[in-house]
Amino acid sequence: MSDLKGRNAIVTGAAVGLGRSYAQALARNGVNVVGCDVRDEIGTLQAELEAMGVKASGIRADVSVPADVRRTVDEAIATLGHIDLLVSNAGTWLGSVADDDLDKTLSDYDKVVATNLKGVYLFGRAIIPHMLEHGRGGDIVNISTDHVNTCGTPFHVCPKNEQCPWKDAPRPTSGGTIMDLYDAAKWGIHGLTFAWCKALAPKGIRVNAIAMGATDSNMLRGFHNFDPSEEEVATWMRAEDSAQVVVDLLEEGPKGRNGEFINLCVGRHPRLEPELPHVYILKEDAHVIARG
Ligand SMILES: NC(=O)c1ccc[n+]([C@@H]2O[C@H](COP(=O)([O-])OP(=O)(O)OC[C@H]3O[C@@H](n4cnc5c(N)ncnc54)[C@H](O)[C@@H]3O)[C@@H](O)[C@H]2O)c1
């Protein structure tokens, strides 16, 4: 059985898609899981995970609403005793371009930044004091996008990846022009991940992010007007493969990597690659002090 057995997790955006897969994969590895979401399907999470032999709960909550975040964390602690793991996955997408008019811009901002950045920020703020207080260390995994860390990044990111379709002509980075706000919100997760990684490493808490590439989900199907071609879908990653990467990352434990944006890019099988050299922070700043 996994080293994770008996640990306690919160997964945000756990009703469908990647979040549901993260919750299922953690439960399969013996982790007790509280999931939250705004969608109705969160109501079926508890029974599904309990059938796997773990404690579970599904809470209807909006990650951008402070009272919902507080309630979710309080209920999770009441149900599970304490929380070791946070997977901040809830996200939303819409198209936005540089010359959008101001009214659309403000309404888009309230939707996209509220969920994709404020939600990660609020959950971190709610859970970090609790992790520090219980003193057992822990893990935070923030779900970002490959637009912040894609195959167009310097080749040192995956030098031995012979299957990389972009290796001879790196793909331009940063996700193109049709989702500037989504990308900006996800870039903001860099700031939180690096700052928290440095602040919390001495306390035995790791903070990493997954730079997700195109993965079959409600969100990506919506991006294709729910009518993607079979050829298109065949190029996408599967949520369960990404979930296994999260499990492998968490199983590394306190001596594992810290402050990394783990790149899962289309064109190769998603798996936890060897740790990368740090680009943005000093390695010693990311050194986690293992808790007893
Ligand atoms: N699927 C992809 O190709 C892809 C690529 C890059 C990054 N991502 C990121 O992965 C994460 C999961 O995406 P997905 O593809 O599974 O999307 P999805 O739309 O299938 O699932 C997202 C879940 O988050 C929930 N959610 C949205 N806003 C919320 C809020 N304010 N409060 C609580 N829950 C909320 C949704 O209800 C949904 O259940 C997101 O952060 C997304 O940006 C996905």
mmCIF file of C-alpha atoms and ligand atoms in Angstrom:
data_model
loop_
_atom_site.group_PDB
_atom_site.id
_atom_site.type_symbol
_atom_site.label_atom_id
_atom_site.label_comp_id
_atom_site.label_asym_id
_atom_site.label_seq_id
_atom_site.Cartn_x
_atom_site.Cartn_y
_atom_site.Cartn_z
ATOM 1 C CA MET A 1 0.000 0.000 0.000
ATOM 2 C CA SER A 2 1.030 3.571 -0.731
ATOM 3 C CA ASP A 3 2.937 5.718 1.775
ATOM 4 C CA LEU A 4 0.026 8.113 1.511
ATOM 5 C CA LYS A 5 -2.398 5.742 3.269
ATOM 6 C CA GLY A 6 -4.161 7.456 6.156
ATOM 7 C CA ARG A 7 -3.260 10.956 5.095
ATOM 8 C CA ASN A 8 -5.933 13.623 4.721
ATOM 9 C CA ALA A 9 -6.505 15.823 1.673
ATOM 10 C CA ILE A 10 -8.623 18.653 0.346
ATOM 11 C CA VAL A 11 -9.145 18.752 -3.430
ATOM 12 C CA THR A 12 -10.842 21.815 -4.926
ATOM 13 C CA GLY A 13 -12.896 21.552 -8.100
ATOM 14 C CA ALA A 14 -13.452 17.860 -7.378
ATOM 15 C CA ALA A 15 -16.861 17.386 -9.026
ATOM 16 C CA VAL A 16 -15.645 16.501 -12.525
ATOM 17 C CA GLY A 17 -12.538 16.541 -14.709
ATOM 18 C CA LEU A 18 -9.032 16.573 -13.333
ATOM 19 C CA GLY A 19 -10.165 17.343 -9.791
ATOM 20 C CA ARG A 20 -12.425 14.291 -9.687
ATOM 21 C CA SER A 21 -9.532 12.176 -10.969
ATOM 22 C CA TYR A 22 -7.185 13.601 -8.319
ATOM 23 C CA ALA A 23 -9.724 12.793 -5.591
ATOM 24 C CA GLN A 24 -10.236 9.247 -6.937
ATOM 25 C CA ALA A 25 -6.499 8.572 -7.284
ATOM 26 C CA LEU A 26 -5.807 9.806 -3.751
ATOM 27 C CA ALA A 27 -8.624 7.655 -2.355
ATOM 28 C CA ARG A 28 -7.319 4.603 -4.244
ATOM 29 C CA ASN A 29 -4.043 5.198 -2.399
ATOM 30 C CA GLY A 30 -5.753 5.258 0.984
ATOM 31 C CA VAL A 31 -6.002 9.044 1.375
ATOM 32 C CA ASN A 32 -9.100 10.468 3.061
ATOM 33 C CA VAL A 33 -10.476 13.230 0.837
ATOM 34 C CA VAL A 34 -12.731 16.234 1.225
ATOM 35 C CA GLY A 35 -13.606 17.717 -2.150
ATOM 36 C CA CYS A 36 -15.388 20.966 -2.900
ATOM 37 C CA ASP A 37 -17.015 22.352 -6.020
ATOM 38 C CA VAL A 38 -19.849 24.513 -7.295
ATOM 39 C CA ARG A 39 -21.247 21.751 -9.532
ATOM 40 C CA ASP A 40 -23.975 19.298 -8.519
ATOM 41 C CA GLU A 41 -21.747 16.273 -9.178
ATOM 42 C CA ILE A 42 -19.856 17.058 -5.962
ATOM 43 C CA GLY A 43 -22.844 15.417 -4.242
ATOM 44 C CA THR A 44 -21.764 11.965 -5.450
ATOM 45 C CA LEU A 45 -18.135 12.246 -4.357
ATOM 46 C CA GLN A 46 -18.564 11.062 -0.767
ATOM 47 C CA ALA A 47 -20.272 7.751 -1.631
ATOM 48 C CA GLU A 48 -17.857 7.037 -4.464
ATOM 49 C CA LEU A 49 -14.746 7.546 -2.328
ATOM 50 C CA GLU A 50 -16.155 5.869 0.781
ATOM 51 C CA ALA A 51 -16.734 2.773 -1.379
ATOM 52 C CA MET A 52 -12.939 2.749 -1.819
ATOM 53 C CA GLY A 53 -12.544 2.432 1.960
ATOM 54 C CA VAL A 54 -11.559 5.980 2.918
ATOM 55 C CA LYS A 55 -13.287 8.806 4.774
ATOM 56 C CA ALA A 56 -14.696 11.366 2.375
ATOM 57 C CA SER A 57 -16.970 14.323 1.976
ATOM 58 C CA GLY A 58 -18.149 16.480 -0.914
ATOM 59 C CA ILE A 59 -18.912 20.093 -0.081
ATOM 60 C CA ARG A 60 -20.659 22.591 -2.311
ATOM 61 C CA ALA A 61 -18.428 25.643 -2.135
ATOM 62 C CA ASP A 62 -17.064 28.390 -4.350
ATOM 63 C CA VAL A 63 -13.287 28.764 -4.017
ATOM 64 C CA SER A 64 -13.513 32.497 -4.680
ATOM 65 C CA VAL A 65 -15.806 33.150 -1.703
ATOM 66 C CA PRO A 66 -13.899 33.516 1.578
ATOM 67 C CA ALA A 67 -16.779 32.222 3.718
ATOM 68 C CA ASP A 68 -17.033 29.100 1.519
ATOM 69 C CA VAL A 69 -13.306 28.512 1.787
ATOM 70 C CA ARG A 70 -13.384 28.845 5.575
ATOM 71 C CA ARG A 71 -16.404 26.528 5.824
ATOM 72 C CA THR A 72 -14.750 23.911 3.593
ATOM 73 C CA VAL A 73 -11.526 23.911 5.586
ATOM 74 C CA ASP A 74 -13.367 23.879 8.938
ATOM 75 C CA GLU A 75 -15.620 21.001 7.836
ATOM 76 C CA ALA A 76 -12.651 19.086 6.430
ATOM 77 C CA ILE A 77 -10.778 19.416 9.722
ATOM 78 C CA ALA A 78 -13.907 18.407 11.661
ATOM 79 C CA THR A 79 -14.359 15.339 9.425
ATOM 80 C CA LEU A 80 -10.746 14.211 9.085
ATOM 81 C CA GLY A 81 -9.010 15.639 12.185
ATOM 82 C CA HIS A 82 -6.292 17.491 10.335
ATOM 83 C CA ILE A 83 -5.263 18.170 6.719
ATOM 84 C CA ASP A 84 -1.916 17.072 5.220
ATOM 85 C CA LEU A 85 -2.479 17.716 1.528
ATOM 86 C CA LEU A 86 -4.123 20.461 -0.510
ATOM 87 C CA VAL A 87 -4.668 20.124 -4.262
ATOM 88 C CA SER A 88 -5.828 23.542 -5.512
ATOM 89 C CA ASN A 89 -7.342 22.498 -8.815
ATOM 90 C CA ALA A 90 -10.594 24.449 -9.331
ATOM 91 C CA GLY A 91 -10.335 26.479 -12.487
ATOM 92 C CA THR A 92 -12.388 28.106 -15.164
ATOM 93 C CA TRP A 93 -11.714 29.251 -18.696
ATOM 94 C CA LEU A 94 -12.986 31.873 -21.094
ATOM 95 C CA GLY A 95 -11.589 33.593 -24.164
ATOM 96 C CA SER A 96 -10.204 37.104 -23.737
ATOM 97 C CA VAL A 97 -8.102 39.187 -26.106
ATOM 98 C CA ALA A 98 -6.021 42.322 -25.905
ATOM 99 C CA ASP A 99 -8.646 44.629 -27.442
ATOM 100 C CA ASP A 100 -11.746 43.401 -25.552
ATOM 101 C CA ASP A 101 -13.994 46.259 -24.453
ATOM 102 C CA LEU A 102 -13.830 47.384 -20.856
ATOM 103 C CA ASP A 103 -17.199 45.991 -19.723
ATOM 104 C CA LYS A 104 -16.379 42.468 -20.917
ATOM 105 C CA THR A 105 -12.923 42.858 -19.462
ATOM 106 C CA LEU A 106 -14.201 43.598 -15.963
ATOM 107 C CA SER A 107 -16.738 40.807 -15.972
ATOM 108 C CA ASP A 108 -14.126 38.346 -17.302
ATOM 109 C CA TYR A 109 -11.700 39.485 -14.609
ATOM 110 C CA ASP A 110 -14.205 38.832 -11.859
ATOM 111 C CA LYS A 111 -14.794 35.285 -13.145
ATOM 112 C CA VAL A 112 -11.348 34.122 -14.186
ATOM 113 C CA VAL A 113 -9.090 35.737 -11.617
ATOM 114 C CA ALA A 114 -11.575 35.000 -8.824
ATOM 115 C CA THR A 115 -11.422 31.258 -9.386
ATOM 116 C CA ASN A 116 -7.998 30.670 -10.890
ATOM 117 C CA LEU A 117 -5.916 32.946 -8.662
ATOM 118 C CA LYS A 118 -7.990 34.209 -5.735
ATOM 119 C CA GLY A 119 -9.242 30.664 -5.081
ATOM 120 C CA VAL A 120 -5.690 29.297 -4.859
ATOM 121 C CA TYR A 121 -4.681 32.259 -2.690
ATOM 122 C CA LEU A 122 -7.615 31.886 -0.281
ATOM 123 C CA PHE A 123 -7.230 28.124 0.111
ATOM 124 C CA GLY A 124 -3.531 28.562 0.796
ATOM 125 C CA ARG A 125 -4.220 31.245 3.378
ATOM 126 C CA ALA A 126 -6.869 29.063 5.039
ATOM 127 C CA ILE A 127 -4.837 25.860 5.161
ATOM 128 C CA ILE A 128 -1.248 27.037 5.785
ATOM 129 C CA PRO A 129 -1.840 28.271 9.384
ATOM 130 C CA HIS A 130 -3.528 24.932 10.112
ATOM 131 C CA MET A 131 -0.577 22.965 8.683
ATOM 132 C CA LEU A 132 1.872 25.065 10.682
ATOM 133 C CA GLU A 133 -0.155 24.544 13.836
ATOM 134 C CA HIS A 134 -0.400 20.749 13.546
ATOM 135 C CA GLY A 135 3.325 20.605 12.757
ATOM 136 C CA ARG A 136 3.295 17.409 10.685
ATOM 137 C CA GLY A 137 4.447 19.097 7.476
ATOM 138 C CA GLY A 138 2.406 18.673 4.338
ATOM 139 C CA ASP A 139 2.033 19.274 0.640
ATOM 140 C CA ILE A 140 0.324 21.885 -1.477
ATOM 141 C CA VAL A 141 -0.110 21.245 -5.209
ATOM 142 C CA ASN A 142 -1.416 24.104 -7.344
ATOM 143 C CA ILE A 143 -2.832 23.253 -10.769
ATOM 144 C CA SER A 144 -1.643 25.651 -13.443
ATOM 145 C CA THR A 145 -1.236 25.383 -17.211
ATOM 146 C CA ASP A 146 1.533 24.523 -19.625
ATOM 147 C CA HIS A 147 1.073 28.028 -21.029
ATOM 148 C CA VAL A 148 3.376 29.177 -18.241
ATOM 149 C CA ASN A 149 5.969 26.468 -18.770
ATOM 150 C CA THR A 150 5.460 24.929 -22.147
ATOM 151 C CA CYS A 151 7.652 23.081 -24.593
ATOM 152 C CA GLY A 152 8.939 26.352 -25.958
ATOM 153 C CA THR A 153 10.821 26.883 -22.710
ATOM 154 C CA PRO A 154 14.580 26.286 -22.802
ATOM 155 C CA PHE A 155 15.522 22.774 -23.815
ATOM 156 C CA HIS A 156 17.105 22.011 -20.422
ATOM 157 C CA VAL A 157 13.555 21.427 -19.161
ATOM 158 C CA CYS A 158 13.414 18.043 -20.917
ATOM 159 C CA PRO A 159 16.690 17.468 -22.744
ATOM 160 C CA LYS A 160 16.301 13.720 -23.180
ATOM 161 C CA ASN A 161 12.756 13.701 -24.436
ATOM 162 C CA GLU A 162 13.241 12.203 -27.875
ATOM 163 C CA GLN A 163 9.472 11.951 -28.465
ATOM 164 C CA CYS A 164 8.970 15.672 -28.035
ATOM 165 C CA PRO A 165 7.311 16.858 -31.241
ATOM 166 C CA TRP A 166 8.695 20.330 -30.657
ATOM 167 C CA LYS A 167 12.294 19.471 -29.949
ATOM 168 C CA ASP A 168 13.698 20.752 -33.252
ATOM 169 C CA ALA A 169 11.441 23.777 -33.443
ATOM 170 C CA PRO A 170 10.269 24.811 -29.985
ATOM 171 C CA ARG A 171 6.650 25.847 -29.800
ATOM 172 C CA PRO A 172 6.224 29.509 -28.947
ATOM 173 C CA THR A 173 5.365 29.762 -25.279
ATOM 174 C CA SER A 174 2.610 31.415 -23.223
ATOM 175 C CA GLY A 175 -0.550 30.043 -24.778
ATOM 176 C CA GLY A 176 -1.111 32.355 -27.689
ATOM 177 C CA THR A 177 -3.365 35.383 -27.861
ATOM 178 C CA ILE A 178 -6.874 34.185 -27.121
ATOM 179 C CA MET A 179 -6.783 33.817 -23.362
ATOM 180 C CA ASP A 180 -4.595 36.571 -21.968
ATOM 181 C CA LEU A 181 -6.491 36.772 -18.683
ATOM 182 C CA TYR A 182 -6.537 33.005 -18.046
ATOM 183 C CA ASP A 183 -2.807 32.925 -18.660
ATOM 184 C CA ALA A 184 -2.202 35.956 -16.426
ATOM 185 C CA ALA A 185 -4.143 34.343 -13.574
ATOM 186 C CA LYS A 186 -2.184 31.107 -13.957
ATOM 187 C CA TRP A 187 1.092 33.048 -14.058
ATOM 188 C CA GLY A 188 0.029 34.486 -10.710
ATOM 189 C CA ILE A 189 0.164 30.968 -9.320
ATOM 190 C CA HIS A 190 3.918 31.074 -9.963
ATOM 191 C CA GLY A 191 4.211 33.868 -7.426
ATOM 192 C CA LEU A 192 2.241 32.054 -4.762
ATOM 193 C CA THR A 193 3.991 28.728 -5.375
ATOM 194 C CA PHE A 194 7.511 30.147 -5.150
ATOM 195 C CA ALA A 195 6.835 32.433 -2.180
ATOM 196 C CA TRP A 196 5.057 29.688 -0.223
ATOM 197 C CA CYS A 197 7.711 27.123 -1.129
ATOM 198 C CA LYS A 198 10.442 29.314 0.344
ATOM 199 C CA ALA A 199 8.437 30.346 3.403
ATOM 200 C CA LEU A 200 7.249 26.839 4.252
ATOM 201 C CA ALA A 201 10.247 24.641 3.408
ATOM 202 C CA PRO A 202 11.725 25.152 6.915
ATOM 203 C CA LYS A 203 8.412 23.930 8.319
ATOM 204 C CA GLY A 204 8.393 20.683 6.346
ATOM 205 C CA ILE A 205 5.744 21.787 3.858
ATOM 206 C CA ARG A 206 6.325 21.416 0.107
ATOM 207 C CA VAL A 207 4.594 23.585 -2.497
ATOM 208 C CA ASN A 208 4.682 22.510 -6.135
ATOM 209 C CA ALA A 209 2.577 23.208 -9.208
ATOM 210 C CA ILE A 210 1.520 21.149 -12.189
ATOM 211 C CA ALA A 211 1.763 22.932 -15.530
ATOM 212 C CA MET A 212 -1.028 20.950 -17.192
ATOM 213 C CA GLY A 213 -1.136 20.471 -20.917
ATOM 214 C CA ALA A 214 -4.275 19.654 -22.916
ATOM 215 C CA THR A 215 -6.189 16.956 -21.029
ATOM 216 C CA ASP A 216 -9.577 15.458 -21.839
ATOM 217 C CA SER A 217 -12.068 17.188 -19.552
ATOM 218 C CA ASN A 218 -15.239 19.203 -19.542
ATOM 219 C CA MET A 219 -13.160 22.375 -19.816
ATOM 220 C CA LEU A 220 -11.172 21.293 -22.872
ATOM 221 C CA ARG A 221 -14.246 19.848 -24.589
ATOM 222 C CA GLY A 222 -15.976 23.180 -23.935
ATOM 223 C CA PHE A 223 -13.044 24.964 -25.548
ATOM 224 C CA HIS A 224 -13.834 22.876 -28.666
ATOM 225 C CA ASN A 225 -17.590 23.653 -28.448
ATOM 226 C CA PHE A 226 -18.131 20.124 -27.102
ATOM 227 C CA ASP A 227 -17.469 18.729 -30.571
ATOM 228 C CA PRO A 228 -13.771 17.904 -30.818
ATOM 229 C CA SER A 229 -12.658 15.602 -33.611
ATOM 230 C CA GLU A 230 -11.500 12.103 -32.691
ATOM 231 C CA GLU A 231 -8.055 12.996 -34.041
ATOM 232 C CA GLU A 232 -7.927 16.004 -31.710
ATOM 233 C CA VAL A 233 -9.036 14.000 -28.664
ATOM 234 C CA ALA A 234 -6.436 11.341 -29.453
ATOM 235 C CA THR A 235 -3.692 13.933 -28.872
ATOM 236 C CA TRP A 236 -4.964 14.890 -25.404
ATOM 237 C CA MET A 237 -3.721 13.512 -22.103
ATOM 238 C CA ARG A 238 -6.045 11.586 -19.800
ATOM 239 C CA ALA A 239 -7.001 12.969 -16.394
ATOM 240 C CA GLU A 240 -6.110 9.692 -14.667
ATOM 241 C CA ASP A 241 -2.521 9.900 -15.963
ATOM 242 C CA SER A 242 -2.180 13.398 -14.558
ATOM 243 C CA ALA A 243 -3.648 12.145 -11.283
ATOM 244 C CA GLN A 244 -0.970 9.456 -11.091
ATOM 245 C CA VAL A 245 1.677 12.194 -11.446
ATOM 246 C CA VAL A 246 0.158 14.006 -8.461
ATOM 247 C CA VAL A 247 0.192 10.766 -6.447
ATOM 248 C CA ASP A 248 3.836 10.119 -7.418
ATOM 249 C CA LEU A 249 4.743 13.691 -6.461
ATOM 250 C CA LEU A 250 3.087 13.373 -3.055
ATOM 251 C CA GLU A 251 4.705 9.984 -2.488
ATOM 252 C CA GLU A 252 8.138 11.621 -2.786
ATOM 253 C CA GLY A 253 7.490 12.931 0.734
ATOM 254 C CA PRO A 254 9.424 15.661 2.524
ATOM 255 C CA LYS A 255 12.720 14.834 0.809
ATOM 256 C CA GLY A 256 11.150 15.273 -2.622
ATOM 257 C CA ARG A 257 11.218 18.229 -4.961
ATOM 258 C CA ASN A 258 9.871 21.588 -3.884
ATOM 259 C CA GLY A 259 8.935 24.750 -5.783
ATOM 260 C CA GLU A 260 8.773 23.034 -9.164
ATOM 261 C CA PHE A 261 6.337 23.691 -12.006
ATOM 262 C CA ILE A 262 6.002 20.112 -13.254
ATOM 263 C CA ASN A 263 5.443 20.198 -16.969
ATOM 264 C CA LEU A 264 2.887 17.751 -18.386
ATOM 265 C CA CYS A 265 2.890 18.480 -22.066
ATOM 266 C CA VAL A 266 1.048 16.907 -24.933
ATOM 267 C CA GLY A 267 3.216 14.666 -27.085
ATOM 268 C CA ARG A 268 4.597 12.403 -24.400
ATOM 269 C CA HIS A 269 3.170 10.142 -21.747
ATOM 270 C CA PRO A 270 2.517 12.171 -18.586
ATOM 271 C CA ARG A 271 4.768 10.966 -15.814
ATOM 272 C CA LEU A 272 6.793 12.459 -12.992
ATOM 273 C CA GLU A 273 10.108 13.292 -14.651
ATOM 274 C CA PRO A 274 13.325 13.593 -12.610
ATOM 275 C CA GLU A 275 13.609 16.772 -10.610
ATOM 276 C CA LEU A 276 14.610 19.824 -12.670
ATOM 277 C CA PRO A 277 17.237 22.409 -11.803
ATOM 278 C CA HIS A 278 15.583 25.439 -10.232
ATOM 279 C CA VAL A 279 15.303 28.406 -12.575
ATOM 280 C CA TYR A 280 13.537 30.991 -10.417
ATOM 281 C CA ILE A 281 14.569 30.173 -6.845
ATOM 282 C CA LEU A 282 17.700 29.026 -5.082
ATOM 283 C CA LYS A 283 17.843 25.288 -4.460
ATOM 284 C CA GLU A 284 18.707 25.886 -0.811
ATOM 285 C CA ASP A 285 15.550 27.988 -0.407
ATOM 286 C CA ALA A 286 13.505 25.002 -1.520
ATOM 287 C CA HIS A 287 15.188 22.570 0.882
ATOM 288 C CA VAL A 288 12.509 21.023 3.066
ATOM 289 C CA ILE A 289 13.280 20.208 6.673
ATOM 290 C CA ALA A 290 11.705 16.804 7.269
ATOM 291 C CA ARG A 291 9.396 16.653 10.274
ATOM 292 C CA GLY A 292 9.776 13.817 12.737
HETATM 293 N N1 LIG B 1 -8.017 20.193 -19.170
HETATM 294 C C1 LIG B 1 -6.985 20.866 -19.632
HETATM 295 O O1 LIG B 1 -6.577 20.708 -20.794
HETATM 296 C C2 LIG B 1 -6.232 21.815 -18.734
HETATM 297 C C3 LIG B 1 -5.057 22.369 -19.222
HETATM 298 C C4 LIG B 1 -4.344 23.243 -18.412
HETATM 299 C C5 LIG B 1 -4.788 23.521 -17.136
HETATM 300 N N2 LIG B 1 -5.952 22.970 -16.693
HETATM 301 C C6 LIG B 1 -6.375 23.320 -15.334
HETATM 302 O O2 LIG B 1 -6.741 22.139 -14.638
HETATM 303 C C7 LIG B 1 -7.737 22.451 -13.653
HETATM 304 C C8 LIG B 1 -8.910 21.515 -13.816
HETATM 305 O O3 LIG B 1 -9.472 21.730 -15.110
HETATM 306 P P1 LIG B 1 -10.399 20.686 -15.865
HETATM 307 O O4 LIG B 1 -9.871 20.577 -17.235
HETATM 308 O O5 LIG B 1 -10.608 19.481 -15.054
HETATM 309 O O6 LIG B 1 -11.721 21.585 -15.936
HETATM 310 P P2 LIG B 1 -13.243 21.191 -15.667
HETATM 311 O O7 LIG B 1 -14.026 22.391 -16.080
HETATM 312 O O8 LIG B 1 -13.545 19.899 -16.306
HETATM 313 O O9 LIG B 1 -13.285 21.053 -14.083
HETATM 314 C C9 LIG B 1 -13.046 22.170 -13.257
HETATM 315 C C10 LIG B 1 -13.822 21.997 -11.983
HETATM 316 O O10 LIG B 1 -13.595 23.172 -11.183
HETATM 317 C C11 LIG B 1 -14.872 23.600 -10.698
HETATM 318 N N3 LIG B 1 -14.882 25.034 -10.416
HETATM 319 C C12 LIG B 1 -14.792 26.032 -11.309
HETATM 320 N N4 LIG B 1 -14.889 27.220 -10.681
HETATM 321 C C13 LIG B 1 -15.058 26.935 -9.355
HETATM 322 C C14 LIG B 1 -15.213 27.733 -8.206
HETATM 323 N N5 LIG B 1 -15.213 29.073 -8.268
HETATM 324 N N6 LIG B 1 -15.342 27.117 -7.003
HETATM 325 C C15 LIG B 1 -15.327 25.758 -6.924
HETATM 326 N N7 LIG B 1 -15.192 24.964 -7.985
HETATM 327 C C16 LIG B 1 -15.063 25.539 -9.190
HETATM 328 C C17 LIG B 1 -15.832 23.251 -11.822
HETATM 329 O O11 LIG B 1 -17.173 23.268 -11.370
HETATM 330 C C18 LIG B 1 -15.329 21.904 -12.247
HETATM 331 O O12 LIG B 1 -15.875 20.853 -11.493
HETATM 332 C C19 LIG B 1 -8.089 23.923 -13.861
HETATM 333 O O13 LIG B 1 -7.384 24.706 -12.925
HETATM 334 C C20 LIG B 1 -7.613 24.197 -15.271
HETATM 335 O O14 LIG B 1 -7.321 25.566 -15.473
HETATM 336 C C21 LIG B 1 -6.692 22.129 -17.455
#
